[in-house]
Coordinates of C-alpha atoms (C1' of nucleotides) in Angstrom, one line a residue:
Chain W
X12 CA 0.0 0.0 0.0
X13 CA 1.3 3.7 -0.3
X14 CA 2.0 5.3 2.6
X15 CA 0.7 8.9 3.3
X16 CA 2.6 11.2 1.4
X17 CA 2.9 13.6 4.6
X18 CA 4.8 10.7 6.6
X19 CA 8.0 11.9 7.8
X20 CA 10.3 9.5 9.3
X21 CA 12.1 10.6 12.3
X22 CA 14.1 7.8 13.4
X23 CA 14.1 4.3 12.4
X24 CA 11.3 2.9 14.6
X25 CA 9.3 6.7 15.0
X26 CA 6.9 7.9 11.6
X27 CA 5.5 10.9 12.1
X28 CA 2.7 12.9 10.6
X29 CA 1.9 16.0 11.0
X30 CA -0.9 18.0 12.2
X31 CA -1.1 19.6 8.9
X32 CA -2.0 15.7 7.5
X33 CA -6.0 16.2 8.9
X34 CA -8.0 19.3 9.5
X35 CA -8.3 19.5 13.5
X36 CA -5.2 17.6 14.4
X37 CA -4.5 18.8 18.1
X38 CA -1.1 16.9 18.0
X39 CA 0.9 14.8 15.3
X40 CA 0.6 11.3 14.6
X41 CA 3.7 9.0 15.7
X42 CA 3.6 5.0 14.6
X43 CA 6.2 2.7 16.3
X44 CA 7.4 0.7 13.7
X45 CA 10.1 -1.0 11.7
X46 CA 9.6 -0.2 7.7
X47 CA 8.7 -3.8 6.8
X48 CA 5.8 -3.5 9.3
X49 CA 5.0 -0.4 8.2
X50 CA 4.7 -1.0 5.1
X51 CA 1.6 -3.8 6.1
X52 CA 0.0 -1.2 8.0
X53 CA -3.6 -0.6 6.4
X54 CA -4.5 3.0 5.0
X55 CA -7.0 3.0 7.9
X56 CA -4.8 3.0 10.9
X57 CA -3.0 6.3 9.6
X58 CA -6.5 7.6 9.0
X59 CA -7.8 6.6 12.5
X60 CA -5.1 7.6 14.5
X61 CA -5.2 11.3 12.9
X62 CA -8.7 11.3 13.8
X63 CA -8.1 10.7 17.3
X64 CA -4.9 12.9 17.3
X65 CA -8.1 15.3 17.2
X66 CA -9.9 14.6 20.2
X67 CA -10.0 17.2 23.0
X68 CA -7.4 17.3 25.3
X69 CA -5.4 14.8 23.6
X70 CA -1.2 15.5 24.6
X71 CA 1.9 14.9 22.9
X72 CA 1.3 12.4 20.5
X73 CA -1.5 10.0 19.1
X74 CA 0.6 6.7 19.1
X75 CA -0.3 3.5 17.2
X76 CA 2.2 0.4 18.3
X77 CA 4.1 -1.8 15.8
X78 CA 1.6 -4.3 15.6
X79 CA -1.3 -1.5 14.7
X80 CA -4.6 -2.4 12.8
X81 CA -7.6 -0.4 11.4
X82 CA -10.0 -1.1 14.7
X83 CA -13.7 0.4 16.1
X84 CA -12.8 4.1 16.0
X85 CA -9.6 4.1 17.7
X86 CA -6.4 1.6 15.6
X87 CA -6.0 -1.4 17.9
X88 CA -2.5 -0.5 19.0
X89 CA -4.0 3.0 19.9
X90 CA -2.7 5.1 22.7
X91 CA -3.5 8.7 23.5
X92 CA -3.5 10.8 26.4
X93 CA -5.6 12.8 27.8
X94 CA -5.2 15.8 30.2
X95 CA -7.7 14.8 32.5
X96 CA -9.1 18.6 33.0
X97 CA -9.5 19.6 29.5
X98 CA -9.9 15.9 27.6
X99 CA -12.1 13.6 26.9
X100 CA -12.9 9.5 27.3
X101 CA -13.4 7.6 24.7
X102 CA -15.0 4.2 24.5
X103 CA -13.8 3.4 21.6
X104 CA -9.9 4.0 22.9
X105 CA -10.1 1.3 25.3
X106 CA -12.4 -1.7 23.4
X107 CA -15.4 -3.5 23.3
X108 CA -13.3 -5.9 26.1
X109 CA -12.3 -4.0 28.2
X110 CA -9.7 -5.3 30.3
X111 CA -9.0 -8.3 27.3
X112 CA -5.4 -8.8 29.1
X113 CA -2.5 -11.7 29.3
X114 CA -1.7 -13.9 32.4
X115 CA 1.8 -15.8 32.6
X116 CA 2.2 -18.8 35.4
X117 CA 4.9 -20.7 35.8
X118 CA 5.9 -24.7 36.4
X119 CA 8.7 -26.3 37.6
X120 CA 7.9 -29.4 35.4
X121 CA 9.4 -29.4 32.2
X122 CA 8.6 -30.4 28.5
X123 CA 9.3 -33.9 29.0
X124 CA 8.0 -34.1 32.2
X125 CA 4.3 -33.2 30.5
X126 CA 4.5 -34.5 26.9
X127 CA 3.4 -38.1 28.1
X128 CA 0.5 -36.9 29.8
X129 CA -0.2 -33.7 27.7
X130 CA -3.3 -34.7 25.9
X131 CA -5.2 -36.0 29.8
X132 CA -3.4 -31.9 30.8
X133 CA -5.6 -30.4 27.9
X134 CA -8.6 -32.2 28.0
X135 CA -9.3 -31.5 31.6
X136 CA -8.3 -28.3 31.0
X137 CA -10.6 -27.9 28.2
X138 CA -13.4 -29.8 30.8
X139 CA -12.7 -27.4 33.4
X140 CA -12.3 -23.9 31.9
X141 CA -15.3 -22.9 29.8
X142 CA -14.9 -21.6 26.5
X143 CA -16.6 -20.3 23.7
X144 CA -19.5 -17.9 22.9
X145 CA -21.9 -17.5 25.5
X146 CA -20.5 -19.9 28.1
X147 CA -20.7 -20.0 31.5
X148 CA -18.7 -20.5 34.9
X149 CA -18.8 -22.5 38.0
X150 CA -19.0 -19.7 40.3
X151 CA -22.7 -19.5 41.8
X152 CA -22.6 -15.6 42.2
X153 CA -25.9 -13.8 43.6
X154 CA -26.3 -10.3 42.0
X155 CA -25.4 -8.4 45.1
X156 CA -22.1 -10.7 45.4
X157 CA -20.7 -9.9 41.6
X158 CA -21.1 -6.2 42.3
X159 CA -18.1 -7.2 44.9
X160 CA -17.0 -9.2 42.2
X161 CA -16.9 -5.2 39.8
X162 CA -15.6 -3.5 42.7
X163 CA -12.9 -5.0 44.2
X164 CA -11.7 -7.5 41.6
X165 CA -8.6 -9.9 42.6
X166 CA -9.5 -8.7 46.2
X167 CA -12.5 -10.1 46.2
X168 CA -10.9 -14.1 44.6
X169 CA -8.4 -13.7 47.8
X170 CA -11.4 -13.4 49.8
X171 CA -12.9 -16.9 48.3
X172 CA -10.1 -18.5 48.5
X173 CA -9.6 -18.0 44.1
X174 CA -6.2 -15.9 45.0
X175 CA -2.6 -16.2 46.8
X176 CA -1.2 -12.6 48.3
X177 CA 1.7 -13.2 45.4
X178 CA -1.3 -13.5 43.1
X179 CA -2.6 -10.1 43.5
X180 CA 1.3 -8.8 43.8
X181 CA 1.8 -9.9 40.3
X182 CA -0.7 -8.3 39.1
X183 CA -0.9 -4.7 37.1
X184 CA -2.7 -2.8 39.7
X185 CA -3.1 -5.7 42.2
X186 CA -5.7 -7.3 40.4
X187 CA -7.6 -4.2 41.9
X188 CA -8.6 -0.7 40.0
X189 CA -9.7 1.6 42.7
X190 CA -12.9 3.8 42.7
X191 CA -15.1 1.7 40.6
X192 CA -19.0 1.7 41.8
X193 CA -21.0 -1.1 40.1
X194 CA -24.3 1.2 40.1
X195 CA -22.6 2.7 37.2
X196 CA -23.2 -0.4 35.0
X197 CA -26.4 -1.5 34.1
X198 CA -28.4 -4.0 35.1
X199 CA -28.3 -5.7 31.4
X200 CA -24.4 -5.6 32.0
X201 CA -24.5 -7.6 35.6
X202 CA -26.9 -9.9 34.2
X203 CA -24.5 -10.5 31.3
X204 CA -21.3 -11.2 33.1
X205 CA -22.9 -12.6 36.6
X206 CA -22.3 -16.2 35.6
X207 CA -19.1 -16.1 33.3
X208 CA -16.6 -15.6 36.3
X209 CA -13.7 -17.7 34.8
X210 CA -14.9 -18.5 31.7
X211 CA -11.8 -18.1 28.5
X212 CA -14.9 -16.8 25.6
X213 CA -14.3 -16.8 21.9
X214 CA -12.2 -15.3 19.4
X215 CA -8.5 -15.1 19.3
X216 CA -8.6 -15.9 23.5
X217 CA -7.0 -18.5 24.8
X218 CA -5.0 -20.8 27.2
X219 CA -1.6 -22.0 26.4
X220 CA 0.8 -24.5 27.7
X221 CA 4.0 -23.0 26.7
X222 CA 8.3 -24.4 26.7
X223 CA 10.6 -21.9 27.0
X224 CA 13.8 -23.9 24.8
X225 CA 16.8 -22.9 26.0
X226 CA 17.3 -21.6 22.2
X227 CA 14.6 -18.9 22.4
X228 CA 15.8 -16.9 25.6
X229 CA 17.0 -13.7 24.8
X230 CA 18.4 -12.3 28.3
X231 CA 19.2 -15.1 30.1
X232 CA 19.7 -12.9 33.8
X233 CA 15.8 -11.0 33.5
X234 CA 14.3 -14.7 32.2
X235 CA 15.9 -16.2 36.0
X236 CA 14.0 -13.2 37.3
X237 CA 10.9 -13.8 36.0
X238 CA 11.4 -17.6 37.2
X239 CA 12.8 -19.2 34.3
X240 CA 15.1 -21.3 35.7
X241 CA 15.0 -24.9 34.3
X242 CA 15.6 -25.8 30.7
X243 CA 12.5 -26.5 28.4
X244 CA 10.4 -25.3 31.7
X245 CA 6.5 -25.6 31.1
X246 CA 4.3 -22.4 31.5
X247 CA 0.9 -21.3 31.0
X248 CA -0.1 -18.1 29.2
X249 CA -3.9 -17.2 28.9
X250 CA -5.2 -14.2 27.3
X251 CA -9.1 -13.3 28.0
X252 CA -10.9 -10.5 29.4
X253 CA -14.4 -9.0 30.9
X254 CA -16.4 -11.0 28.6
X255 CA -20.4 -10.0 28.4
X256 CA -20.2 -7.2 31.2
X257 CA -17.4 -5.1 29.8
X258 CA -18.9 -5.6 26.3
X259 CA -22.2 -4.1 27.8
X260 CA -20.3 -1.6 29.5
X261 CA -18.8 -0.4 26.2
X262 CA -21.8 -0.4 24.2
X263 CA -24.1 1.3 26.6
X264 CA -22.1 4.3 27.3
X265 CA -21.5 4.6 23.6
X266 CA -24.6 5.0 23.3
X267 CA -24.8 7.5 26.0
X268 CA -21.8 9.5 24.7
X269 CA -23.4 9.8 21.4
X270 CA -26.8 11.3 22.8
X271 CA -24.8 14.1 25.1
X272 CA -21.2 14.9 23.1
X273 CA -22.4 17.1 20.6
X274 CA -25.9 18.3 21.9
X275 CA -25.0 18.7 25.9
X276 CA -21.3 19.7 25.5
X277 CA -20.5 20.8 21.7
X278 CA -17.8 18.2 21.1
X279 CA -17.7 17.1 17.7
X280 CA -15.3 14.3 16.6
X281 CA -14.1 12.8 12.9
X282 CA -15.9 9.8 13.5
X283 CA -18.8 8.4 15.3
X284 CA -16.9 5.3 16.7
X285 CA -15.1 8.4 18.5
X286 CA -18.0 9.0 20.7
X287 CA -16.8 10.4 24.2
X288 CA -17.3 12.9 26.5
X289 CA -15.6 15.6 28.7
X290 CA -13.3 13.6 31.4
X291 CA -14.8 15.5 33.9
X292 CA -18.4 15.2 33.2
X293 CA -21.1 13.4 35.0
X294 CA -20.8 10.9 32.1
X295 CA -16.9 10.4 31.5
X296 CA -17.1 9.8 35.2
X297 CA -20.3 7.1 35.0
X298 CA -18.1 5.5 32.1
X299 CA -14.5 5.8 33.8
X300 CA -16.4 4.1 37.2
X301 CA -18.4 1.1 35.2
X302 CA -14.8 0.7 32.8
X303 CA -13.1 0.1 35.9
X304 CA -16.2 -2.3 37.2
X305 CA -15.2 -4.1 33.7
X306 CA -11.4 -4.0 34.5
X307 CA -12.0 -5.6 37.9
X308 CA -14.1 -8.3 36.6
X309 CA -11.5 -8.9 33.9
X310 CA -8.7 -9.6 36.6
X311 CA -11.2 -11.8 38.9
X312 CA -12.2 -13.3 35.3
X313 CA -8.4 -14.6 34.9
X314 CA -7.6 -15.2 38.5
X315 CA -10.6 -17.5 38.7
X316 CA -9.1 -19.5 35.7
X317 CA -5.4 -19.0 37.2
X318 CA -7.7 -21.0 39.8
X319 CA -8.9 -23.6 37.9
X320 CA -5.5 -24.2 36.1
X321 CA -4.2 -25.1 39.4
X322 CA -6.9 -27.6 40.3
X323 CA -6.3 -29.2 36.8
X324 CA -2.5 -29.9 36.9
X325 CA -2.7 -30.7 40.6
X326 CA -5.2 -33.5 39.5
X327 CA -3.2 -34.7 36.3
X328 CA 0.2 -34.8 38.5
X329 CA -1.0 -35.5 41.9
X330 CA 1.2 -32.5 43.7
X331 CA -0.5 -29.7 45.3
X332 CA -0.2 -26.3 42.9
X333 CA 2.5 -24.8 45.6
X334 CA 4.8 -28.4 44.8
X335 CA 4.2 -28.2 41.2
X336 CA 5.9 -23.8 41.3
X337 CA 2.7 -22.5 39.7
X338 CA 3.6 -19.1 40.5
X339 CA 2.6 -16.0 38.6
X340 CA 4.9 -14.1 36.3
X341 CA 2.5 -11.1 36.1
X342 CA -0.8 -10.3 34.6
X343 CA -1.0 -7.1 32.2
X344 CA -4.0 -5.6 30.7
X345 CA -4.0 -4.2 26.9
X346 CA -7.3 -2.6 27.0
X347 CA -8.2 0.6 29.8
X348 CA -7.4 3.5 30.4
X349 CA -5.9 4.7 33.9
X350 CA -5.2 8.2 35.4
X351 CA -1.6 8.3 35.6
X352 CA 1.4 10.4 36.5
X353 CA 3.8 11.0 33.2
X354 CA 6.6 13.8 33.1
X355 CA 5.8 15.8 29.8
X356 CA 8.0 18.4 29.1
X357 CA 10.4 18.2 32.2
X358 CA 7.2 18.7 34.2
X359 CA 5.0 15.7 35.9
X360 CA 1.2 15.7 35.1
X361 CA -1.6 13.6 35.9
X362 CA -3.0 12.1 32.7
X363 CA -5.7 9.9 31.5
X364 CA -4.0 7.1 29.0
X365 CA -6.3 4.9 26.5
X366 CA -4.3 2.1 25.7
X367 CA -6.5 0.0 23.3
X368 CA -4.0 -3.2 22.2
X369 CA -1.1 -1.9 23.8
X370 CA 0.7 -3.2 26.9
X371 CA 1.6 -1.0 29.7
X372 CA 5.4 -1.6 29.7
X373 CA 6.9 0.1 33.2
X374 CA 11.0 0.3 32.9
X375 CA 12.9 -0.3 35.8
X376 CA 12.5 1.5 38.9
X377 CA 8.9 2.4 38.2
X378 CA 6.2 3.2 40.9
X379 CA 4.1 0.7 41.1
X380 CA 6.4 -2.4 40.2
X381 CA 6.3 -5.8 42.9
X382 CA 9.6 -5.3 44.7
X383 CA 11.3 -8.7 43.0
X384 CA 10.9 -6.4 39.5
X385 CA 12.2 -3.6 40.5
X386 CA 15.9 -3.8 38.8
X387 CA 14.6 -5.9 35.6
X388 CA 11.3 -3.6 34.7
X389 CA 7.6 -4.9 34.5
X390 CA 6.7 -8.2 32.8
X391 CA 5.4 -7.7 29.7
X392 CA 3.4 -10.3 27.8
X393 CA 2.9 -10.1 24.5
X394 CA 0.6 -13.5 22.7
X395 CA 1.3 -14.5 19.2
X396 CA -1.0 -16.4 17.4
X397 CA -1.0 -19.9 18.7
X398 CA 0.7 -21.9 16.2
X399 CA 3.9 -19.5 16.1
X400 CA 4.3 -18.9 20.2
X401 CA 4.4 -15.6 22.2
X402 CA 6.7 -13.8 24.0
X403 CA 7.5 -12.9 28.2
X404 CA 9.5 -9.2 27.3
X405 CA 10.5 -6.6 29.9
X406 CA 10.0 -3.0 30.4
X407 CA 12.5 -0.6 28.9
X408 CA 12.8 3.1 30.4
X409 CA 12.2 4.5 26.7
X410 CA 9.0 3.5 27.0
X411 CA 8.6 6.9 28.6
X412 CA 7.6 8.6 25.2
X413 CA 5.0 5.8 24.9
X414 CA 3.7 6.7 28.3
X415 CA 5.3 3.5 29.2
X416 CA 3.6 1.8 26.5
X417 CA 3.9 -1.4 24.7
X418 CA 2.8 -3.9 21.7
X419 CA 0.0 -6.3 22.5
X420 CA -0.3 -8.9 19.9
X421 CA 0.8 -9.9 16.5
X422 CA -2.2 -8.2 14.9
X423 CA -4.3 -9.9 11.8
X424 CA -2.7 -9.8 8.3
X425 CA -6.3 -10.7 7.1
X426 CA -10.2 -10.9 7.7
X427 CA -11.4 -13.7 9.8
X428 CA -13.8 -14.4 7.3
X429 CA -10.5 -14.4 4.7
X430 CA -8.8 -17.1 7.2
X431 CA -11.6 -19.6 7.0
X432 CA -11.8 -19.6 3.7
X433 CA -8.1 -20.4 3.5
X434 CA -8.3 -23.4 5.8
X435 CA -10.8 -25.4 7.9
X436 CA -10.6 -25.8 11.4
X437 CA -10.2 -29.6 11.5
X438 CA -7.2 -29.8 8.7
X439 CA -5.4 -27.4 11.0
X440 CA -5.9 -29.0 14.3
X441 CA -4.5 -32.0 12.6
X442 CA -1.3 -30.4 11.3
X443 CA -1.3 -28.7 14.3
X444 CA -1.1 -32.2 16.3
X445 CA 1.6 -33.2 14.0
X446 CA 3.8 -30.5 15.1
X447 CA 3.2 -31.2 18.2
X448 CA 0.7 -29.0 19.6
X449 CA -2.8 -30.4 21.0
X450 CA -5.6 -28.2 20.7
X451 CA -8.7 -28.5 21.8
X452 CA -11.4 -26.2 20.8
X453 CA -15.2 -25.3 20.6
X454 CA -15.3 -23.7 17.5
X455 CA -13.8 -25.4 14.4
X456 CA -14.3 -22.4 12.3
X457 CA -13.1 -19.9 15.0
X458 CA -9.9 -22.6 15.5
X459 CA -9.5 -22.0 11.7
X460 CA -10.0 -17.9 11.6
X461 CA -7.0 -18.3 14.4
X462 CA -4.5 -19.9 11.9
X463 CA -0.9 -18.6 12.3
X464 CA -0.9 -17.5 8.5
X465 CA -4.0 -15.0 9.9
X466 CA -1.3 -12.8 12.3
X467 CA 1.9 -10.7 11.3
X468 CA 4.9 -12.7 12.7
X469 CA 5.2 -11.9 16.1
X470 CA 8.9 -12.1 15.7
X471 CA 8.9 -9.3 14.1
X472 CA 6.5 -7.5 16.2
X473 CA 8.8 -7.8 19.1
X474 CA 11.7 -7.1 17.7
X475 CA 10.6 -4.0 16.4
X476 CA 9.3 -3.1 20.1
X477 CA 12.9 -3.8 21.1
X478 CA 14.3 -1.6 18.3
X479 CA 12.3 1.4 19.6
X480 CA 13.3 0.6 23.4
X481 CA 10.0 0.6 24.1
X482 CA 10.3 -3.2 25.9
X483 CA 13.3 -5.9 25.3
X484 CA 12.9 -9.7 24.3
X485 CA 13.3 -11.9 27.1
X486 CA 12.1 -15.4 26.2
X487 CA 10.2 -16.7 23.0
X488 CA 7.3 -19.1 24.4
X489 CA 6.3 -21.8 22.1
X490 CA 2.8 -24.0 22.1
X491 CA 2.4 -27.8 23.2
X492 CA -1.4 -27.3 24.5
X493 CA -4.3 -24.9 23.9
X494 CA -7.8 -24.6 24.4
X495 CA -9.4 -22.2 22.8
X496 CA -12.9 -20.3 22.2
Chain Y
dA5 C1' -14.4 -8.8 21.4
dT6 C1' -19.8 -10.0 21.8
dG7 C1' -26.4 -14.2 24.7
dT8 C1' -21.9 -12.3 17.0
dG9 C1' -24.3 -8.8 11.8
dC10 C1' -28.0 -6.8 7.4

DNA sequence: ATGTGC
């Protein structure tokens, strides 16, 4: 495709275009990439990413991450920041799943160690954790009790016994966004996401059992911190997030944003899938309050299944959970948006971030990292698609441009509906067996839209986060077992 | 992504 003539490159990773590119651009454009990938990038993400470059309030830069695609309003790979006095919040800047996010565990058994009993491993798994459209959990949950469930997230799975202290330690936030009221999502929303506590969904989410090979670690001394220790060690990455609720979340207060931004407070924006409104209104605050309800319920969604995964091996190996090292490496979100502190300019400011697809990526010696990451930077966890692997990456201190930003994923190359016609769900699951990976799945045709031949290469995808410091390569995960949606 | 969209 041709790029936009306008794009200026000012570095190897940073293209830049200016405000000049769009009528109402508050702030230039800036897409992290290498050239090859930039080169994929569809005309739409340049296009969407100026539009948001023109939302109120919006500082610095509207960013798109290497692994960028044309997505509802905002690129997926979107981040923009807000000033939190003057800007706006926008649905579409965060996702229809809010709080769709990655979880890493480790094992101390290794690849040989679980071959032999890997297909009794994924079926139980598959038995256990419910997937696909419209399924539900095992957690009876009254009303009343998920609305502690939307409030205090993790918290609340330490409190049933779902959750270790470490648990909540490795993850972003504590497993725990504070200030979030659940009369602020409606009662269609509770009634949507009340029974699917630990429940995987559909789509490109998934659960993983993952080797690291001693030939895929890229920094041997941050991998031992992050608790790979043994060679070909087992590990379990799972990438899901809010399911019904936050979906209901998102479109309800579209809707409501669309019925007050222009008429009640004279915003208008590029696009309709822009809808938002002013930060500080009664309604950015209703939305900000029931997103972080939807964050919450995505970390007690994962915890619960961290949960189950335990039960699962414990069963198939007959050690308790503790005996078999199934500690957590961390647990990062790629879809919210927080109120954080960023130093812009030489000065530090409060700002509101959207990260929609992109991986908040702390360096070293952030606030807000567990103690034991303090001199390596934050985990960050970045899924592939599940025939190539993923990857377990660190934070880098130039992520401080990004807002301490990240890649998420390896991004689609083409339409689902392009990937099944390509290949059929049961052909795949067969060569996929012959490689070595067992899959279970409840969707044939959603196994097949998941294809590796679907996603950029998520080699490249890291390495071009690498190149633009934004987070380093730490250890390439590759697939033995997955159930998927 | 989603009790899947026209």
């Amino acid at each position: 495709m041709t790029l936009p003539a306008q794009l200026r490159q000012v570095s190897s990773t940073i293209w830049e275009l200016p405000v000049s590119f769009k009528e109402g651009m508050l702030v230039p454009v800036r897409i992290i990439a290498s050239e090859p990938l930039l080169a994929t990038m569809e005309a739409g993400v340049f296009d969407q990413a100026a539009n948001v470059a023109c939302l109120p309030g919006i500082v610095k830069y509207s960013y798109c991450m290497p692994d960028g695609h044309w997505g509802y309003g905002f690129p997926i790979g979107g981040v923009a920041a807000m000033n939190p006095a003057t800007g706006v919040i926008s649905p579409g800047g965060i996702g229809f799943d809010i709080n769709c996010g990655m979880r890493l565990v480790l094992t101390n058994l290794t690849e040989q160690e679980v071959r032999p009993r890997l297909h009794k491993l994924v079926d139980l798994m598959f038995e256990r954790i419910p997937t696909g459209v419209g399924c539900k959990g095992f957690v009876k949950c009254t009303r009343s009790e998920f609305r502690h469930v939307l409030e205090k997230g993790s918290r609340w799975c330490l409190e049933k016994g779902y959750a270790t202290h470490d648990d909540l330690k490795m993850t972003e936030e504590q497993g725990s966004f504070s200030g979030a009221d659940a009369s602020t999502c409606s009662e269609r929303a509770i009634e949507r996401g009340v029974d699917q506590i630990g429940t995987l969904g559909s789509g490109n989410h998934y659960c993983e059992i993952q080797v690291a090979r001693p030939e895929n670690i890229f920094d041997q001394e941050t991998a031992r911190a992050f608790g790979i220790t043994i060679p070909n060690q087992v590990v379990i990455m799972f990438h899901c997030g809010s399911r019904g609720l936050g979906h209901q979340v998102a479109t309800d207060y579209l809707q409501t944003f669309l019925r007050v931004m222009t008429k009640k407070y004279g915003i208008t924006v590029r696009d309709r899938e822009l809808a938002c409104a002013p930060f500080r209104s009664p309604e950015g605050q209703e939305y900000f309050s029931a997103m972080k309800c939807a964050v919450n319920m995505g970390f007690a969604n994962r915890q619960v299944i961290l949960h189950r995964l335990r039960e699962v091996f414990s069963q198939v190996f007959r050690r308790s959970p503790e005996d078999l090292g199934m500690d957590m490496v961390y647990d990062v979100a790629h879809n919210t948006a927080k109120l954080e502190t960023h130093r812009v300019d030489g000065k530090e400011k409060e700002l509101l971030v959207h990260r929609k697809g992109a991986t908040r990526s702390l360096g070293p010696h952030a606030p807000g990292l567990p103690a034991c990451y303090k001199e390596t930077g934050q985990p960050v966890i970045i899924g592939g698609s599940m025939e190539t692997g993923s990857y377990l990456l660190a934070g880098n201190g130039g992520a401080s441009d990004t807002f301490f930003t990240t890649a998420h994923g390896s991004g689609r190359t083409m339409s689902r509906h392009q990937a099944k016609k390509m290949t059929k769900g049961q052909k795949l699951l067969g060569e996929m067996e012959q490689r070595g990976i067992y899959v279970r799945t409840d969707s044939y045709g959603g196994l097949a839209e998941e294809a590796g031949f679907a996603y950029k290469d998520i080699d490249v995808v890291t390495a071009a986060t690498e190149m633009a410091d934004l987070s380093r390569r730490v250890v390439k995960l590759v697939p033995i077992g997955n159930i998927k949606g």
